[in-house]
Short mmCIF file of C-alpha atoms in Angstrom, two decimals:
data_model
loop_
_atom_site.label_atom_id
_atom_site.label_comp_id
_atom_site.label_asym_id
_atom_site.label_seq_id
_atom_site.Cartn_x
_atom_site.Cartn_y
_atom_site.Cartn_z
CA MET A 219 0.00 0.00 0.00
CA ARG A 220 1.05 3.59 -0.48
CA ARG A 221 1.90 5.02 2.92
CA CYS A 222 0.32 8.43 2.35
CA ALA A 223 1.55 10.02 -0.86
CA LEU A 224 -1.75 11.85 -1.24
CA VAL A 225 -2.73 12.23 2.41
CA ALA A 226 -1.14 15.17 4.22
CA VAL A 227 -0.12 14.73 7.84
CA PRO A 228 -0.56 17.82 10.05
CA LEU A 229 2.85 19.34 10.60
CA LEU A 230 2.99 19.60 14.37
CA LEU A 231 1.82 16.02 14.73
CA THR A 232 4.46 14.97 12.22
CA LEU A 233 7.18 16.67 14.19
CA LEU A 234 6.13 15.85 17.73
CA GLY A 235 5.31 12.26 16.92
CA ALA A 236 8.82 11.49 15.69
CA GLY A 237 11.64 10.13 17.77
CA GLY A 238 15.13 11.45 18.32
CA SER A 239 18.10 11.06 16.04
CA ALA A 240 21.43 9.27 16.26
CA VAL A 241 24.72 11.07 15.72
CA ALA A 242 27.93 9.56 14.40
CA GLY A 243 31.21 10.58 15.97
CA ALA A 244 29.62 12.05 19.07
CA ALA A 245 32.46 11.28 21.50
CA ARG A 246 34.13 14.18 23.30
CA THR A 247 37.72 15.07 22.56
CA PRO A 248 40.17 17.33 24.39
CA ASP A 249 40.08 19.70 21.42
CA ALA A 250 36.40 20.15 20.73
CA THR A 251 33.00 19.85 22.32
CA VAL A 252 30.88 17.76 19.97
CA ASP A 253 27.09 17.66 19.95
CA ALA A 254 26.07 14.37 21.53
CA GLY A 255 22.71 14.30 19.82
CA ALA A 256 20.28 15.01 22.65
CA SER A 257 18.51 18.16 21.50
CA GLY A 258 17.33 19.36 24.92
CA GLY A 259 14.84 21.68 23.27
CA TRP A 260 17.38 22.90 20.72
CA VAL A 261 16.55 23.12 17.03
CA THR A 262 18.78 23.92 14.07
CA THR A 263 17.55 27.24 12.71
CA TRP A 264 20.14 27.44 9.91
CA GLY A 265 22.58 25.07 8.25
CA GLY A 266 25.13 25.06 5.45
CA SER A 267 26.49 21.70 4.33
CA ALA A 268 30.24 21.43 4.90
CA MET A 269 32.37 20.91 1.80
CA ALA A 270 36.01 20.59 0.79
CA PRO A 271 37.29 23.68 -1.04
CA SER A 272 37.94 23.30 -4.76
CA ALA A 273 40.20 25.49 -6.87
CA LEU A 274 37.82 24.82 -9.75
CA VAL A 275 35.07 26.89 -8.12
CA SER A 276 36.64 29.14 -5.46
CA SER A 277 39.62 31.49 -5.43
CA VAL A 278 39.84 31.39 -1.61
CA GLN A 279 41.21 28.06 -0.44
CA GLU A 280 42.47 28.85 3.06
CA LEU A 281 42.42 31.59 5.68
CA ASP A 282 45.36 32.95 7.71
CA ASP A 283 45.10 35.64 10.40
CA GLN A 284 41.69 36.63 9.06
CA THR A 285 38.14 37.09 10.28
CA VAL A 286 35.25 35.74 8.24
CA ARG A 287 31.81 37.25 8.78
CA ASN A 288 29.23 34.68 7.68
CA ILE A 289 25.71 36.02 7.02
CA VAL A 290 23.06 33.41 7.77
CA TYR A 291 19.24 33.44 7.79
CA THR A 292 17.24 32.05 10.69
CA SER A 293 14.06 30.05 10.30
CA ALA A 294 12.87 29.62 13.91
CA GLY A 295 13.60 32.08 16.72
CA GLY A 296 14.47 31.57 20.36
CA GLY A 297 16.00 33.00 23.50
CA GLU A 298 19.31 31.12 23.38
CA LEU A 299 21.76 30.42 20.59
CA ARG A 300 24.79 28.25 19.87
CA ILE A 301 26.76 27.54 16.71
CA ARG A 302 28.49 24.50 15.27
CA VAL A 303 31.86 25.01 13.61
CA SER A 304 33.37 22.41 11.33
CA ASN A 305 36.80 21.35 10.11
CA ALA A 306 35.29 18.32 8.39
CA PHE A 307 37.53 18.59 5.32
CA GLY A 308 40.66 20.06 6.87
CA ASP A 309 44.03 18.33 6.64
CA ARG A 310 45.31 19.81 9.93
CA PRO A 311 43.89 21.23 13.17
CA VAL A 312 42.28 24.66 12.85
CA ARG A 313 42.15 27.13 15.72
CA ILE A 314 39.24 29.51 16.10
CA GLY A 315 40.69 32.39 18.12
CA ALA A 316 37.48 34.36 18.65
CA ALA A 317 33.83 34.07 17.67
CA THR A 318 30.84 36.40 17.85
CA VAL A 319 27.24 36.56 16.71
CA ALA A 320 25.03 39.59 16.07
CA ARG A 321 22.09 40.81 14.01
CA GLN A 322 23.14 42.01 10.58
CA LEU A 323 22.29 45.59 9.66
CA ARG A 324 23.67 45.85 6.12
CA GLU A 325 26.46 44.03 4.32
CA ALA A 326 29.20 43.44 6.96
CA GLU A 327 27.80 45.92 9.49
CA VAL A 328 26.05 44.53 12.58
CA ASP A 329 23.85 45.88 15.36
CA ALA A 330 26.25 46.58 18.23
CA THR A 331 23.47 46.17 20.83
CA THR A 332 23.05 42.53 19.78
CA LEU A 333 26.75 41.61 19.53
CA ARG A 334 27.62 38.60 21.71
CA ALA A 335 30.93 36.84 22.23
CA LEU A 336 30.79 33.05 21.86
CA THR A 337 32.77 30.60 23.97
CA PHE A 338 33.65 26.92 23.75
CA GLY A 339 33.88 25.12 27.06
CA GLY A 340 34.15 28.53 28.71
CA ARG A 341 37.04 29.64 26.51
CA PRO A 342 37.00 32.29 23.79
CA GLY A 343 38.31 29.91 21.14
CA VAL A 344 38.56 26.26 20.21
CA ARG A 345 40.96 23.95 18.41
CA LEU A 346 39.25 21.81 15.80
CA PRO A 347 41.07 18.59 14.92
CA ALA A 348 41.23 17.61 11.27
CA GLY A 349 37.82 16.18 10.45
CA GLY A 350 36.31 17.51 13.69
CA GLN A 351 33.57 19.87 14.70
CA ALA A 352 32.65 21.81 17.85
CA LEU A 353 29.54 23.24 19.43
CA SER A 354 29.75 26.59 21.20
CA ASP A 355 28.41 27.22 24.67
CA PRO A 356 24.84 28.59 24.73
CA VAL A 357 24.54 32.35 24.78
CA ARG A 358 21.40 34.14 25.90
CA MET A 359 20.12 36.55 23.27
CA PRO A 360 16.81 37.19 21.53
CA VAL A 361 17.00 35.51 18.15
CA PRO A 362 14.14 36.49 15.83
CA ALA A 363 12.72 34.13 13.27
CA LEU A 364 13.41 35.04 9.64
CA ALA A 365 16.33 37.35 10.35
CA ASN A 366 19.92 37.65 9.12
CA LEU A 367 22.65 36.96 11.68
CA ALA A 368 26.37 37.61 11.31
CA VAL A 369 28.55 34.80 12.67
CA SER A 370 32.14 36.07 12.80
CA LEU A 371 35.11 33.73 13.26
CA TYR A 372 38.74 34.78 13.69
CA VAL A 373 41.36 32.25 12.60
CA PRO A 374 44.82 33.37 13.78
CA GLU A 375 46.88 30.80 11.85
CA ALA A 376 46.97 29.27 8.38
CA THR A 377 44.09 26.82 8.12
CA GLY A 378 45.12 24.78 5.11
CA PRO A 379 42.04 23.63 3.14
CA ALA A 380 39.23 25.65 4.70
CA THR A 381 35.97 23.75 5.15
CA TYR A 382 33.29 25.84 3.47
CA HIS A 383 29.98 25.90 1.65
CA GLN A 384 30.08 27.16 -1.92
CA ASP A 385 27.39 29.06 -3.83
CA PRO A 386 25.31 30.18 -0.82
CA GLN A 387 23.39 32.93 -2.69
CA GLN A 388 24.76 35.25 -0.03
CA ASP A 389 27.63 37.72 0.26
CA ASN A 390 29.99 37.07 3.15
CA TRP A 391 33.00 39.10 4.24
CA LEU A 392 36.69 38.77 5.12
CA ALA A 393 38.93 41.07 7.17
CA ALA A 394 42.67 40.91 7.86
CA GLY A 395 43.37 40.29 11.55
CA ASP A 396 40.95 39.88 14.46
CA HIS A 397 37.77 41.86 13.85
CA ALA A 398 35.22 39.40 15.20
CA ALA A 399 34.05 41.96 17.78
CA ASP A 400 33.74 44.86 15.32
CA ALA A 401 30.25 46.19 14.80
CA GLY A 402 31.33 48.31 11.87
CA ALA A 403 32.14 47.10 8.38
CA ALA A 404 35.31 49.13 7.72
CA ALA A 405 37.74 46.22 8.17
CA PHE A 406 35.71 43.81 6.03
CA GLY A 407 36.97 44.84 2.62
CA THR A 408 36.79 41.49 0.84
CA LYS A 409 33.51 40.00 -0.34
CA VAL A 410 33.32 36.21 -0.75
CA GLY A 411 30.58 33.95 -2.06
CA THR A 412 31.14 31.18 0.47
CA TRP A 413 30.40 30.39 4.13
CA PHE A 414 33.51 29.33 6.07
CA PHE A 415 33.73 26.92 9.04
CA VAL A 416 30.21 27.45 10.45
CA ASP A 417 27.78 24.74 9.38
CA ALA A 418 24.88 25.10 11.85
CA VAL A 419 23.18 27.64 14.09
CA GLN A 420 20.93 26.27 16.81
CA VAL A 421 18.34 28.04 18.97
CA ARG A 422 16.19 27.10 21.93
CA GLY A 423 12.67 28.48 22.04
CA ARG A 424 9.16 27.34 21.17
CA ALA A 425 9.93 25.55 17.90
CA PRO A 426 8.74 21.93 18.19
CA GLY A 427 11.43 20.45 15.97
CA THR A 428 13.49 20.79 12.82
CA ILE A 429 12.63 20.08 9.18
CA VAL A 430 15.73 19.28 7.12
CA ALA A 431 15.52 20.00 3.38
CA VAL A 432 18.29 18.05 1.67
CA GLY A 433 19.20 18.15 -1.99
CA ASP A 434 21.26 19.76 -4.73
CA SER A 435 21.40 23.22 -6.35
CA ILE A 436 17.61 23.50 -6.53
CA THR A 437 17.42 23.21 -2.75
CA ASP A 438 20.53 25.41 -2.39
CA GLY A 439 18.70 28.17 -4.27
CA THR A 440 20.92 28.52 -7.34
CA SER A 441 19.78 31.30 -9.71
CA GLY A 442 17.56 32.84 -7.07
CA GLN A 443 18.03 36.46 -6.09
CA TRP A 444 21.35 36.97 -4.28
CA ASN A 445 21.22 38.25 -0.67
CA ALA A 446 17.43 37.90 -0.60
CA ASN A 447 16.88 34.46 1.00
CA THR A 448 14.73 33.15 -1.84
CA ARG A 449 15.64 29.46 -1.59
CA TRP A 450 12.56 27.25 -1.45
CA PRO A 451 13.27 26.20 2.17
CA ASN A 452 13.27 29.93 3.08
CA TYR A 453 9.82 30.30 1.55
CA LEU A 454 8.71 27.21 3.47
CA ALA A 455 10.02 28.71 6.73
CA ARG A 456 8.20 31.98 6.09
CA ARG A 457 4.98 30.14 5.32
CA LEU A 458 5.22 28.17 8.58
CA VAL A 459 5.94 31.29 10.64
CA GLU A 460 2.87 32.92 9.10
CA ARG A 461 0.81 29.94 10.21
CA TYR A 462 2.34 29.02 13.58
CA GLY A 463 4.16 32.15 14.74
CA GLN A 464 6.79 31.51 17.42
CA ALA A 465 5.72 27.85 17.55
CA ALA A 466 6.74 27.25 13.92
CA PRO A 467 9.30 24.50 13.40
CA ALA A 468 12.79 25.29 12.17
CA VAL A 469 13.70 24.66 8.53
CA VAL A 470 17.29 23.82 7.60
CA ASP A 471 18.63 23.96 4.04
CA GLU A 472 21.22 21.22 3.43
CA GLY A 473 21.41 21.58 -0.33
CA ILE A 474 24.72 21.47 -2.22
CA SER A 475 24.90 22.75 -5.78
CA GLY A 476 25.89 19.95 -8.16
CA ASN A 477 25.55 17.28 -5.49
CA ARG A 478 24.67 13.68 -6.36
CA ILE A 479 23.21 10.78 -4.42
CA LEU A 480 25.64 8.13 -5.63
CA ASN A 481 28.93 9.79 -6.59
CA ASP A 482 31.31 12.35 -5.09
CA SER A 483 32.62 15.35 -7.00
CA THR A 484 35.77 17.42 -6.59
CA CYS A 485 33.59 20.52 -6.82
CA PHE A 486 30.18 19.47 -5.52
CA GLY A 487 30.78 17.59 -2.32
CA VAL A 488 30.57 14.04 -1.10
CA ASN A 489 27.61 11.95 -2.19
CA LEU A 490 24.33 12.23 -0.31
CA LEU A 491 24.45 8.72 1.12
CA GLU A 492 27.75 9.58 2.80
CA ARG A 493 26.74 13.01 4.09
CA LEU A 494 23.32 12.05 5.47
CA GLU A 495 24.60 11.49 9.00
CA ARG A 496 26.39 14.81 9.32
CA ASP A 497 24.04 17.03 7.32
CA VAL A 498 20.66 15.52 8.19
CA PHE A 499 20.54 13.11 11.11
CA SER A 500 22.87 15.11 13.38
CA GLN A 501 20.78 18.29 13.22
CA ALA A 502 19.39 19.33 16.60
CA GLY A 503 15.68 18.56 16.92
CA VAL A 504 15.36 16.87 13.53
CA ARG A 505 11.91 15.34 13.09
CA THR A 506 11.19 15.57 9.35
CA VAL A 507 13.25 15.26 6.16
CA VAL A 508 12.32 16.60 2.71
CA LEU A 509 14.43 15.00 -0.02
CA LEU A 510 14.91 16.39 -3.54
CA GLU A 511 17.95 14.96 -5.29
CA GLY A 512 18.89 12.73 -8.22
CA ILE A 513 18.72 15.04 -11.24
CA ASN A 514 22.53 15.41 -11.30
CA ASP A 515 23.02 11.65 -11.09
CA LEU A 516 21.12 11.39 -14.36
CA GLY A 517 22.49 14.51 -16.03
CA PHE A 518 26.17 14.07 -15.17
CA SER A 519 26.03 10.66 -16.84
CA GLN A 520 25.85 12.54 -20.14
CA THR A 521 28.86 14.83 -19.57
CA ASP A 522 32.62 14.64 -20.11
CA ASN A 523 34.44 12.54 -17.53
CA SER A 524 36.60 15.36 -16.24
CA GLY A 525 36.76 18.23 -13.76
CA CYS A 526 33.68 18.95 -11.71
CA THR A 527 31.49 16.34 -13.44
CA ALA A 528 33.81 13.38 -12.97
CA PRO A 529 33.05 10.58 -12.56
CA ASN A 530 30.32 10.56 -15.19
CA THR A 531 29.23 7.07 -14.17
CA GLU A 532 26.14 5.88 -16.01
CA VAL A 533 23.39 5.76 -13.37
CA SER A 534 20.41 3.47 -13.84
CA VAL A 535 16.88 3.87 -12.55
CA ALA A 536 17.40 0.75 -10.44
CA GLN A 537 20.45 2.28 -8.76
CA LEU A 538 18.60 5.47 -7.89
CA VAL A 539 15.61 3.53 -6.59
CA ALA A 540 17.85 1.42 -4.37
CA ALA A 541 19.43 4.60 -2.99
CA TYR A 542 16.04 6.17 -2.30
CA ARG A 543 14.95 3.05 -0.45
CA GLN A 544 18.11 3.18 1.65
CA ILE A 545 17.63 6.85 2.51
CA ALA A 546 14.00 6.31 3.50
CA ALA A 547 14.89 3.27 5.59
CA ARG A 548 17.66 5.13 7.42
CA ALA A 549 15.31 8.02 8.21
CA HIS A 550 12.52 5.72 9.40
CA ALA A 551 14.95 3.74 11.56
CA ARG A 552 15.56 6.98 13.48
CA GLY A 553 11.86 7.63 13.91
CA LEU A 554 11.82 10.44 11.35
CA LYS A 555 9.22 11.29 8.74
CA ILE A 556 10.62 11.62 5.22
CA TYR A 557 8.98 13.24 2.22
CA ALA A 558 10.31 13.08 -1.33
CA GLY A 559 10.09 15.54 -4.18
CA THR A 560 9.76 14.35 -7.76
CA LEU A 561 12.59 15.37 -10.12
CA MET A 562 11.74 18.52 -12.03
CA PRO A 563 11.82 19.09 -15.81
CA ALA A 564 15.26 19.79 -17.29
CA GLN A 565 14.91 19.79 -21.08
CA GLY A 566 17.09 22.50 -22.55
CA PHE A 567 19.65 22.44 -19.76
CA SER A 568 23.24 21.83 -20.86
CA TYR A 569 23.55 18.22 -19.66
CA TRP A 570 20.07 16.95 -20.53
CA ASN A 571 19.08 14.54 -23.31
CA ASP A 572 16.37 12.06 -24.21
CA ALA A 573 17.98 9.19 -22.31
CA ALA A 574 18.10 11.21 -19.10
CA GLU A 575 14.50 12.32 -19.62
CA ARG A 576 13.27 8.73 -19.95
CA LYS A 577 15.00 7.84 -16.67
CA ARG A 578 13.58 10.92 -14.93
CA ARG A 579 10.03 9.87 -15.79
CA GLU A 580 10.64 6.32 -14.56
CA VAL A 581 12.18 7.58 -11.32
CA ASN A 582 9.25 9.93 -10.73
CA ALA A 583 6.72 7.19 -11.36
CA TRP A 584 8.48 5.12 -8.70
CA ILE A 585 8.61 8.02 -6.20
CA ARG A 586 4.89 8.64 -6.63
CA GLY A 587 3.81 5.03 -6.37
CA SER A 588 6.33 3.18 -4.21
CA GLY A 589 4.99 4.03 -0.76
CA ALA A 590 8.58 4.26 0.47
CA PHE A 591 8.05 7.81 1.73
CA ASP A 592 5.58 9.41 4.11
CA GLY A 593 4.44 11.78 1.39
CA VAL A 594 5.36 13.18 -2.00
CA ALA A 595 5.77 16.78 -3.15
CA ASP A 596 5.12 16.48 -6.87
CA PHE A 597 7.42 19.26 -8.05
CA ALA A 598 7.64 17.68 -11.49
CA THR A 599 3.95 18.39 -12.06
CA ILE A 600 3.52 21.80 -10.44
CA MET A 601 6.69 23.23 -12.06
CA ALA A 602 6.13 21.89 -15.59
CA TYR A 603 4.81 23.84 -18.55
CA PRO A 604 1.16 22.80 -19.00
CA GLY A 605 0.97 19.98 -21.53
CA ARG A 606 4.77 19.71 -21.81
CA PRO A 607 5.98 17.71 -18.77
CA GLU A 608 9.59 17.75 -20.00
CA LEU A 609 9.79 21.58 -19.82
CA LEU A 610 10.08 23.89 -16.84
CA ASP A 611 7.23 26.41 -16.94
CA PRO A 612 8.66 29.70 -18.29
CA LYS A 613 7.04 31.65 -15.46
CA TYR A 614 9.19 29.62 -13.04
CA ASP A 615 12.33 29.33 -15.20
CA SER A 616 15.43 31.33 -14.20
CA GLY A 617 16.55 31.07 -17.83
CA ASP A 618 18.72 27.94 -17.81
CA HIS A 619 15.72 25.53 -18.01
CA LEU A 620 16.69 23.69 -14.80
CA HIS A 621 16.83 26.14 -11.90
CA PRO A 622 13.71 28.03 -10.84
CA ASN A 623 13.51 31.77 -10.42
CA ASP A 624 12.22 33.34 -7.21
CA ALA A 625 8.61 32.72 -8.22
CA GLY A 626 9.43 29.07 -8.83
CA TYR A 627 11.14 28.67 -5.47
CA GLU A 628 8.16 30.31 -3.80
CA ALA A 629 5.81 27.84 -5.50
CA MET A 630 7.96 24.95 -4.28
CA GLY A 631 7.99 26.22 -0.70
CA ARG A 632 4.23 26.70 -0.82
CA GLU A 633 3.75 23.13 -2.10
CA VAL A 634 5.85 21.61 0.70
CA ALA A 635 3.94 23.65 3.26
CA ARG A 636 0.69 22.36 1.80
CA ILE A 637 1.84 18.75 1.96
CA LEU A 638 3.13 19.03 5.51
CA THR A 639 0.32 21.05 7.06
CA GLY A 640 -2.69 19.78 5.12
CA GLU A 641 -3.56 23.29 3.93
#
């Protein structure tokens, strides 16, 4: 039987009825305090999937005696905050010398009345071992929902490969020296299109849990308006705040542009099956997962076997289906609800052809009818040009025939809200 592809489950029941999550690598080390998985009322209000830097996509590969000011967008609010910093892809220990958080005013300028110093185990900094991560001590501060925060990290020494998140649709800022405590923007003269070292912001308030949206560039918001928070998970968060106010659940965006389910990429991160534990199951308060990925597995099969698109392994429908089953089973084993999105039209995009289109339709038919998921967001239907299911509707097309524009992302967020809340 189909579990409930056409029957919406009320959101709060979905969240509160789910169990906790397991976390890999949760042991404490002398260098870093690592989240042990018990949420204690904490939810992840923002996330940015950690990645290894690639010279093929970023000119900044490491930091040295610099402060990075990361601008991040909250979903849920609260009265306490903590951040998670990551050296997941470093080849040496990285020392964070100072860290602060504040409300953003404009660009790199922050509201001085909201500026708070962050500590780790009572100390102003932390040493992250290669491959490690750390959770800051809680700091009391009013954190609004749907607001930009500036998370500033000073790294006093050469970091080597700096763990980051590429293509965030957001300007971030670098300064020479320690300027983590600066409210003004004068020192932050370098603009960068990446988040560095911070991969989660958690709050404690009235939010009943966390929804994790996981996927590729379409979830990451590629081709949406820069600095405007127009990713579809942002629209979902705004819709939920409109409906539930301070009791709205958090929404975390764990999309990576170019990411695939089955294969790694030098440019586009480790495969989804490998990153599920860190990016999805370890998020504080996770109760629900929304999955939209697989289009790059099909499309990259048609590209040259070099650079960012290597390996261009031919991916079959059966392989994708097996991966979807595994992802759903892993989520359900942790007591989580998981919803899947159908793969959207891509005809006209650079890597698309008839063979990939045939596979997309087969994959979507399986997603709709398998019953493997707790529900289905049929993006393929709502985003298609009427009568031409292979084409993205021009009113939602950013121009490349794969990525939506802001109106398209808004339609996607609205559809997920409808599925989850029963609107």
